[in-house]
PDB file of C-alpha atoms in Angstrom:
ATOM      1  CA  SER D1228      73.324 -66.625  42.405  1.00 76.00           C
ATOM      2  CA  ASP D1229      71.451 -64.554  44.448  1.00 76.00           C
ATOM      3  CA  HIS D1230      73.799 -62.025  44.601  1.00 80.00           C
ATOM      4  CA  GLY D1231      77.193 -60.960  43.572  1.00 82.00           C
ATOM      5  CA  ASN D1232      80.615 -59.850  45.580  1.00 85.00           C
ATOM      6  CA  CYS D1233      82.243 -56.552  46.493  1.00 86.00           C
ATOM      7  CA  MET D1234      84.762 -55.106  48.764  1.00 87.00           C
ATOM      8  CA  MET D1235      83.968 -54.117  52.505  1.00 89.00           C
ATOM      9  CA  PRO D1236      82.820 -50.350  52.244  1.00 92.00           C
ATOM     10  CA  SER D1237      85.287 -48.564  53.999  1.00 93.00           C
ATOM     11  CA  TRP D1238      82.112 -45.933  56.226  1.00 95.00           C
ATOM     12  CA  THR D1239      79.442 -46.882  58.499  1.00 93.00           C
ATOM     13  CA  PHE D1240      76.744 -44.023  58.068  1.00 96.00           C
ATOM     14  CA  ARG D1241      75.160 -44.532  61.868  1.00 93.00           C
ATOM     15  CA  VAL D1242      71.122 -43.738  61.198  1.00 95.00           C
ATOM     16  CA  SER D1243      69.990 -43.191  64.082  1.00 93.00           C
ATOM     17  CA  SER D1244      72.078 -40.939  65.408  1.00 92.00           C
ATOM     18  CA  TRP D1245      71.881 -38.494  62.122  1.00 96.00           C
ATOM     19  CA  LEU D1246      68.040 -38.620  62.270  1.00 97.00           C
ATOM     20  CA  ALA D1247      68.214 -37.364  66.041  1.00 94.00           C
ATOM     21  CA  GLN D1248      70.504 -34.854  64.852  1.00 94.00           C
ATOM     22  CA  ALA D1249      68.109 -33.926  61.900  1.00 96.00           C
ATOM     23  CA  GLY D1250      65.308 -33.408  64.780  1.00 96.00           C
ATOM     24  CA  PHE D1251      63.203 -37.098  63.009  1.00 97.00           C
ATOM     25  CA  LEU D1252      64.243 -39.053  66.455  1.00 95.00           C
ATOM     26  CA  ALA D1253      64.122 -38.663  69.769  1.00 94.00           C
ATOM     27  CA  ARG D1254      66.892 -40.431  72.155  1.00 87.00           C
ATOM     28  CA  ARG D1255      65.299 -41.872  75.589  1.00 81.00           C
ATOM     29  CA  HIS D1256      67.611 -42.199  78.603  1.00 65.00           C
ATOM     30  CA  GLU D1257      70.671 -39.718  76.522  1.00 59.00           C
ATOM     31  CA  THR D1258      71.146 -37.978  79.973  1.00 52.00           C
ATOM     32  CA  SER D1259      71.720 -41.093  81.904  1.00 54.00           C
ATOM     33  CA  VAL D1260      73.053 -43.147  78.854  1.00 61.00           C
ATOM     34  CA  GLY D1261      75.573 -41.428  76.666  1.00 68.00           C
ATOM     35  CA  PRO D1262      77.160 -42.742  73.788  1.00 68.00           C
ATOM     36  CA  GLN D1263      80.198 -43.691  75.281  1.00 67.00           C
ATOM     37  CA  ALA D1264      78.255 -45.702  77.047  1.00 67.00           C
ATOM     38  CA  LEU D1265      76.359 -47.123  74.015  1.00 67.00           C
ATOM     39  CA  GLU D1266      79.643 -47.836  72.586  1.00 70.00           C
ATOM     40  CA  SER D1267      80.586 -49.899  75.404  1.00 65.00           C
ATOM     41  CA  LEU D1268      76.992 -51.750  74.933  1.00 60.00           C
ATOM     42  CA  GLN D1269      77.927 -52.589  71.207  1.00 65.00           C
ATOM     43  CA  ARG D1270      81.615 -53.684  71.797  1.00 63.00           C
ATOM     44  CA  ALA D1271      79.871 -55.630  74.505  1.00 61.00           C
ATOM     45  CA  TYR D1272      77.256 -57.254  72.561  1.00 59.00           C
ATOM     46  CA  GLY D1273      79.363 -58.136  69.486  1.00 61.00           C
ATOM     47  CA  ALA D1274      82.224 -59.233  71.706  1.00 60.00           C
ATOM     48  CA  VAL D1275      78.750 -62.110  72.587  1.00 60.00           C
ATOM     49  CA  ARG D1276      77.709 -62.819  69.723  1.00 60.00           C
ATOM     50  CA  GLY D1277      81.440 -63.373  68.036  1.00 61.00           C
ATOM     51  CA  SER D1278      82.084 -65.713  70.985  1.00 66.00           C
ATOM     52  CA  ARG D1279      82.039 -69.045  71.111  1.00 69.00           C
ATOM     53  CA  GLY D1280      79.288 -69.505  73.748  1.00 72.00           C
ATOM     54  CA  ALA D1281      76.970 -67.583  70.961  1.00 67.00           C
ATOM     55  CA  GLU D1282      75.158 -70.726  69.913  1.00 71.00           C
ATOM     56  CA  TRP D1283      75.024 -72.308  73.508  1.00 67.00           C
ATOM     57  CA  LEU D1284      73.030 -69.165  74.471  1.00 67.00           C
ATOM     58  CA  LYS D1285      70.984 -69.351  71.396  1.00 68.00           C
ATOM     59  CA  ARG D1286      69.549 -73.054  72.226  1.00 71.00           C
ATOM     60  CA  ARG D1287      69.462 -72.500  75.825  1.00 69.00           C
ATOM     61  CA  LEU D1288      67.577 -69.507  76.549  1.00 68.00           C
ATOM     62  CA  PRO D1289      63.852 -68.375  76.021  1.00 76.00           C
ATOM     63  CA  GLY D1290      63.206 -66.189  72.560  1.00 72.00           C
ATOM     64  CA  ARG D1291      62.034 -63.677  74.711  1.00 69.00           C
ATOM     65  CA  LEU D1292      65.153 -63.135  76.005  1.00 62.00           C
ATOM     66  CA  LEU D1293      67.015 -63.648  72.958  1.00 57.00           C
ATOM     67  CA  ASP D1294      64.678 -60.580  71.129  1.00 60.00           C
ATOM     68  CA  ALA D1295      65.210 -58.776  74.304  1.00 60.00           C
ATOM     69  CA  GLY D1296      69.257 -59.009  74.080  1.00 60.00           C
ATOM     70  CA  ARG D1297      68.826 -58.226  70.071  1.00 59.00           C
ATOM     71  CA  ALA D1298      66.997 -55.620  70.935  1.00 58.00           C
ATOM     72  CA  LEU D1299      69.455 -53.766  73.732  1.00 56.00           C
ATOM     73  CA  GLY D1300      72.011 -54.648  70.888  1.00 56.00           C
ATOM     74  CA  HIS D1301      70.955 -52.591  68.254  1.00 60.00           C
ATOM     75  CA  HIS D1302      69.794 -49.918  70.344  1.00 63.00           C
ATOM     76  CA  TRP D1303      66.402 -49.776  70.016  1.00 69.00           C
ATOM     77  CA  PRO D1304      65.654 -48.954  73.777  1.00 74.00           C
ATOM     78  CA  PHE D1305      67.081 -46.258  73.874  1.00 76.00           C
ATOM     79  CA  VAL D1306      64.715 -44.843  70.915  1.00 89.00           C
ATOM     80  CA  ASP D1307      61.513 -42.486  72.074  1.00 92.00           C
ATOM     81  CA  LEU D1308      58.878 -43.104  69.765  1.00 91.00           C
ATOM     82  CA  SER D1309      56.479 -41.297  71.762  1.00 94.00           C
ATOM     83  CA  ARG D1310      58.594 -38.449  70.144  1.00 95.00           C
ATOM     84  CA  THR D1311      60.265 -39.907  67.297  1.00 96.00           C
ATOM     85  CA  ARG D1312      58.437 -38.457  63.403  1.00 97.00           C
ATOM     86  CA  VAL D1313      61.246 -40.716  61.862  1.00 97.00           C
ATOM     87  CA  TYR D1314      62.853 -44.443  62.896  1.00 95.00           C
ATOM     88  CA  PRO D1315      65.488 -46.520  60.517  1.00 95.00           C
ATOM     89  CA  VAL D1316      64.193 -49.935  59.339  1.00 92.00           C
ATOM     90  CA  ASN D1317      67.702 -52.910  59.155  1.00 87.00           C
ATOM     91  CA  HIS D1318      67.561 -53.336  55.130  1.00 87.00           C
ATOM     92  CA  PHE D1319      70.606 -55.294  53.535  1.00 85.00           C
ATOM     93  CA  TYR D1320      73.285 -53.535  52.465  1.00 88.00           C
ATOM     94  CA  PRO D1321      73.734 -51.162  50.598  1.00 91.00           C
ATOM     95  CA  LEU D1322      70.432 -50.074  51.435  1.00 94.00           C
ATOM     96  CA  ALA D1323      68.787 -47.762  54.306  1.00 96.00           C
ATOM     97  CA  GLY D1324      65.376 -47.581  55.339  1.00 96.00           C
ATOM     98  CA  PHE D1325      63.282 -45.303  56.751  1.00 97.00           C
ATOM     99  CA  GLU D1326      59.885 -45.748  58.264  1.00 96.00           C
ATOM    100  CA  VAL D1327      57.483 -42.836  59.253  1.00 97.00           C
ATOM    101  CA  ASN D1328      56.135 -43.529  62.581  1.00 96.00           C
ATOM    102  CA  LEU D1329      52.581 -42.863  61.363  1.00 97.00           C
ATOM    103  CA  ARG D1330      49.307 -42.745  63.858  1.00 97.00           C
ATOM    104  CA  GLY D1331      46.450 -44.711  62.998  1.00 96.00           C
ATOM    105  CA  ARG D1332      49.794 -47.743  61.238  1.00 95.00           C
ATOM    106  CA  GLN D1333      52.294 -48.096  64.172  1.00 92.00           C
ATOM    107  CA  SER D1334      51.050 -48.208  67.297  1.00 92.00           C
ATOM    108  CA  THR D1335      53.208 -45.610  68.820  1.00 91.00           C
ATOM    109  CA  GLY D1336      52.192 -43.273  65.895  1.00 96.00           C
ATOM    110  CA  ILE D1337      52.565 -39.873  66.287  1.00 97.00           C
ATOM    111  CA  VAL D1338      52.783 -38.136  62.702  1.00 97.00           C
ATOM    112  CA  ASP D1339      49.183 -37.301  61.444  1.00 98.00           C
ATOM    113  CA  PRO D1340      48.328 -38.856  57.895  1.00 97.00           C
ATOM    114  CA  ALA D1341      47.741 -35.723  56.396  1.00 98.00           C
ATOM    115  CA  ASP D1342      51.473 -35.027  57.054  1.00 98.00           C
ATOM    116  CA  PHE D1343      52.741 -38.382  55.631  1.00 98.00           C
ATOM    117  CA  GLU D1344      54.225 -37.156  52.157  1.00 98.00           C
ATOM    118  CA  ARG D1345      55.627 -34.310  53.777  1.00 98.00           C
ATOM    119  CA  THR D1346      57.371 -35.975  55.919  1.00 98.00           C
ATOM    120  CA  ARG D1347      58.966 -38.417  53.714  1.00 98.00           C
ATOM    121  CA  ASP D1348      59.403 -35.225  51.599  1.00 98.00           C
ATOM    122  CA  GLU D1349      62.193 -34.260  54.191  1.00 98.00           C
ATOM    123  CA  ILE D1350      63.937 -37.360  54.730  1.00 98.00           C
ATOM    124  CA  ILE D1351      64.235 -37.582  50.431  1.00 98.00           C
ATOM    125  CA  ASP D1352      65.756 -33.938  51.088  1.00 98.00           C
ATOM    126  CA  ALA D1353      67.151 -34.311  53.509  1.00 98.00           C
ATOM    127  CA  LEU D1354      69.232 -37.065  52.138  1.00 98.00           C
ATOM    128  CA  ARG D1355      70.281 -35.662  49.064  1.00 97.00           C
ATOM    129  CA  GLU D1356      72.138 -33.236  50.833  1.00 97.00           C
ATOM    130  CA  MET D1357      74.262 -35.912  52.398  1.00 97.00           C
ATOM    131  CA  ARG D1358      78.059 -36.862  51.299  1.00 98.00           C
ATOM    132  CA  VAL D1359      80.088 -38.980  51.651  1.00 97.00           C
ATOM    133  CA  PRO D1360      82.897 -38.207  53.877  1.00 96.00           C
ATOM    134  CA  GLY D1361      86.169 -36.335  52.754  1.00 94.00           C
ATOM    135  CA  THR D1362      84.368 -36.492  49.126  1.00 96.00           C
ATOM    136  CA  ASP D1363      81.721 -34.662  46.808  1.00 97.00           C
ATOM    137  CA  ARG D1364      79.709 -37.577  46.369  1.00 97.00           C
ATOM    138  CA  PRO D1365      76.518 -38.308  47.247  1.00 98.00           C
ATOM    139  CA  LEU D1366      75.349 -40.407  49.964  1.00 98.00           C
ATOM    140  CA  CYS D1367      73.257 -41.836  48.390  1.00 98.00           C
ATOM    141  CA  ARG D1368      72.790 -43.546  44.842  1.00 96.00           C
ATOM    142  CA  SER D1369      69.189 -43.648  44.514  1.00 96.00           C
ATOM    143  CA  ILE D1370      66.675 -42.637  46.795  1.00 98.00           C
ATOM    144  CA  ARG D1371      63.006 -44.089  46.642  1.00 97.00           C
ATOM    145  CA  ARG D1372      59.724 -43.676  48.228  1.00 97.00           C
ATOM    146  CA  ARG D1373      58.701 -47.836  48.996  1.00 94.00           C
ATOM    147  CA  GLU D1374      56.014 -47.939  45.981  1.00 93.00           C
ATOM    148  CA  GLU D1375      58.366 -46.997  43.164  1.00 93.00           C
ATOM    149  CA  ILE D1376      60.166 -49.909  43.812  1.00 87.00           C
ATOM    150  CA  PHE D1377      57.442 -52.773  44.556  1.00 82.00           C
ATOM    151  CA  THR D1378      54.195 -53.343  44.686  1.00 80.00           C
ATOM    152  CA  GLY D1379      51.902 -56.036  45.990  1.00 81.00           C
ATOM    153  CA  PRO D1380      50.582 -57.883  48.488  1.00 82.00           C
ATOM    154  CA  HIS D1381      54.439 -57.964  50.441  1.00 84.00           C
ATOM    155  CA  ALA D1382      54.974 -54.323  49.748  1.00 85.00           C
ATOM    156  CA  GLU D1383      54.502 -53.830  53.262  1.00 84.00           C
ATOM    157  CA  LYS D1384      57.494 -55.204  54.573  1.00 85.00           C
ATOM    158  CA  PHE D1385      59.502 -52.340  52.829  1.00 89.00           C
ATOM    159  CA  ALA D1386      60.007 -48.897  54.942  1.00 95.00           C
ATOM    160  CA  ASP D1387      58.520 -45.987  53.318  1.00 97.00           C
ATOM    161  CA  VAL D1388      61.796 -44.413  51.922  1.00 97.00           C
ATOM    162  CA  VAL D1389      64.291 -46.334  50.795  1.00 97.00           C
ATOM    163  CA  ALA D1390      68.103 -45.341  50.165  1.00 97.00           C
ATOM    164  CA  GLU D1391      70.632 -46.793  48.182  1.00 96.00           C
ATOM    165  CA  LEU D1392      73.873 -45.636  49.452  1.00 96.00           C
ATOM    166  CA  ASP D1393      77.416 -45.434  47.717  1.00 96.00           C
ATOM    167  CA  ARG D1394      78.981 -48.362  47.666  1.00 93.00           C
ATOM    168  CA  ASP D1395      81.478 -47.515  50.459  1.00 94.00           C
ATOM    169  CA  VAL D1396      79.119 -46.889  53.146  1.00 96.00           C
ATOM    170  CA  GLU D1397      77.002 -48.973  55.356  1.00 93.00           C
ATOM    171  CA  ALA D1398      74.189 -47.881  57.085  1.00 94.00           C
ATOM    172  CA  ASP D1399      74.145 -48.834  61.006  1.00 89.00           C
ATOM    173  CA  LEU D1400      71.014 -48.775  63.375  1.00 88.00           C
ATOM    174  CA  ARG D1401      72.748 -47.976  66.379  1.00 85.00           C
ATOM    175  CA  PHE D1402      73.964 -44.788  67.731  1.00 85.00           C
ATOM    176  CA  ALA D1403      77.650 -42.919  67.453  1.00 84.00           C
ATOM    177  CA  THR D1404      79.245 -40.140  68.938  1.00 84.00           C
ATOM    178  CA  GLN D1405      79.491 -39.286  65.020  1.00 90.00           C
ATOM    179  CA  VAL D1406      77.428 -40.608  62.268  1.00 95.00           C
ATOM    180  CA  PHE D1407      80.230 -41.190  59.755  1.00 96.00           C
ATOM    181  CA  GLU D1408      82.596 -43.266  61.000  1.00 93.00           C
ATOM    182  CA  PRO D1409      85.676 -46.314  59.838  1.00 92.00           C
ATOM    183  CA  ASN D1410      84.082 -49.572  59.261  1.00 89.00           C
ATOM    184  CA  PRO D1411      85.588 -51.910  61.083  1.00 79.00           C
ATOM    185  CA  GLY D1412      84.185 -55.145  59.912  1.00 76.00           C
ATOM    186  CA  LYS D1413      81.876 -57.371  61.829  1.00 69.00           C
ATOM    187  CA  PRO D1414      83.107 -59.331  64.696  1.00 62.00           C
ATOM    188  CA  THR D1415      80.728 -62.294  63.707  1.00 62.00           C
ATOM    189  CA  PHE D1416      82.124 -62.849  60.221  1.00 63.00           C
ATOM    190  CA  GLY D1417      85.860 -63.101  59.280  1.00 64.00           C
ATOM    191  CA  TYR D1418      85.223 -61.889  56.101  1.00 65.00           C
ATOM    192  CA  ARG D1419      86.382 -58.873  53.944  1.00 71.00           C
ATOM    193  CA  GLY D1420      84.300 -58.947  51.632  1.00 78.00           C
ATOM    194  CA  TYR D1421      80.060 -57.730  50.969  1.00 83.00           C
ATOM    195  CA  HIS D1422      77.168 -59.027  48.825  1.00 82.00           C
ATOM    196  CA  ALA D1423      76.588 -56.486  45.497  1.00 82.00           C
ATOM    197  CA  PRO D1424      73.108 -56.979  43.863  1.00 77.00           C
ATOM    198  CA  GLU D1425      75.210 -57.623  40.742  1.00 78.00           C
ATOM    199  CA  ALA D1426      74.093 -61.793  40.585  1.00 77.00           C
ATOM    200  CA  ILE D1427      75.319 -63.980  38.200  1.00 81.00           C
ATOM    201  CA  PHE D1428      72.598 -66.049  35.798  1.00 82.00           C
ATOM    202  CA  LEU D1429      73.374 -68.195  33.914  1.00 85.00           C
ATOM    203  CA  ALA D1430      71.301 -71.356  32.037  1.00 85.00           C
ATOM    204  CA  SER D1431      71.922 -73.957  29.114  1.00 88.00           C
ATOM    205  CA  GLY D1432      69.133 -76.358  27.517  1.00 88.00           C
ATOM    206  CA  PRO D1433      67.331 -76.847  24.821  1.00 85.00           C
ATOM    207  CA  GLY D1434      65.339 -74.073  23.606  1.00 81.00           C
ATOM    208  CA  ILE D1435      67.863 -71.351  25.139  1.00 83.00           C
ATOM    209  CA  ARG D1436      69.703 -69.426  22.355  1.00 86.00           C
ATOM    210  CA  SER D1437      73.237 -67.983  22.538  1.00 91.00           C
ATOM    211  CA  GLY D1438      73.852 -64.343  24.339  1.00 90.00           C
ATOM    212  CA  ARG D1439      73.084 -62.073  26.981  1.00 86.00           C
ATOM    213  CA  ILE D1440      70.716 -60.436  28.533  1.00 80.00           C
ATOM    214  CA  GLU D1441      71.259 -56.684  29.932  1.00 81.00           C
ATOM    215  CA  ASP D1442      70.176 -54.945  32.781  1.00 78.00           C
ATOM    216  CA  GLY D1443      68.878 -57.972  34.372  1.00 75.00           C
ATOM    217  CA  ALA D1444      67.318 -57.794  38.041  1.00 75.00           C
ATOM    218  CA  LEU D1445      67.558 -60.514  40.727  1.00 75.00           C
ATOM    219  CA  ARG D1446      63.882 -60.078  41.117  1.00 75.00           C
ATOM    220  CA  ASP D1447      63.753 -60.999  37.350  1.00 81.00           C
ATOM    221  CA  VAL D1448      64.732 -64.268  38.085  1.00 82.00           C
ATOM    222  CA  MET D1449      61.962 -65.908  39.646  1.00 84.00           C
ATOM    223  CA  PRO D1450      59.486 -64.955  36.842  1.00 85.00           C
ATOM    224  CA  THR D1451      62.275 -66.129  34.090  1.00 84.00           C
ATOM    225  CA  LEU D1452      61.712 -69.708  35.728  1.00 85.00           C
ATOM    226  CA  MET D1453      58.598 -69.949  35.771  1.00 89.00           C
ATOM    227  CA  ASP D1454      57.961 -69.084  32.347  1.00 88.00           C
ATOM    228  CA  LEU D1455      60.344 -71.851  30.984  1.00 83.00           C
ATOM    229  CA  LEU D1456      58.525 -74.154  33.236  1.00 89.00           C
ATOM    230  CA  HIS D1457      55.523 -73.145  32.074  1.00 92.00           C
ATOM    231  CA  LEU D1458      54.041 -72.607  35.401  1.00 94.00           C
ATOM    232  CA  PRO D1459      51.045 -70.286  36.018  1.00 90.00           C
ATOM    233  CA  MET D1460      52.386 -67.247  38.252  1.00 81.00           C
ATOM    234  CA  ALA D1461      51.164 -66.749  41.445  1.00 77.00           C
ATOM    235  CA  GLU D1462      49.021 -63.340  42.347  1.00 72.00           C
ATOM    236  CA  ASP D1463      51.851 -62.446  45.059  1.00 65.00           C
TER     237      ASP D1463
END
């Protein structure tokens, strides 16, 4: 399987709100569009996505309008990149991504390349101080720089800093009145369980001896299968 299964987390971590409070991210239209208006926008977006007409709209609206609607639903137009040093990146639960708005890499970059590592250190240090609401548990089970997780030609698809959150917390990129809120679930999905990183790998056949492999990871599956099939490993 490509994922395991776990309970739905109790908390939502509003990453953009936290970044704004910590001084990494700047809001646009903050005086005219307050937190309550953004909450209403979020509810409206969720209602549209969860409606029977959502698929009809997807088939008929131009791609640029759909992209604009998704961006608005995720509050992206309310981020002022001209004054933002770090913005959130949407990685799958239980991960939260943080990208440095780097001059020369991003078209709107404002962070000098000489300050790149210092900015990453600031984010990592700030995340280490965070706790799961109502507990003494650290918010993050691990915090890693991108190159500590993956290397190779596609590594840039990960954010500059990737945090694995406590399993009882899910990252949400939209703004809210509070940094942590009870998790209401997703209006577009009826399930109450979430994906978990621990997947299942079973194999049986000639040449496969009985037993189990400890500490296997999802990224081990493809090279294992290619090795069993005697296929050359591609560079990527």
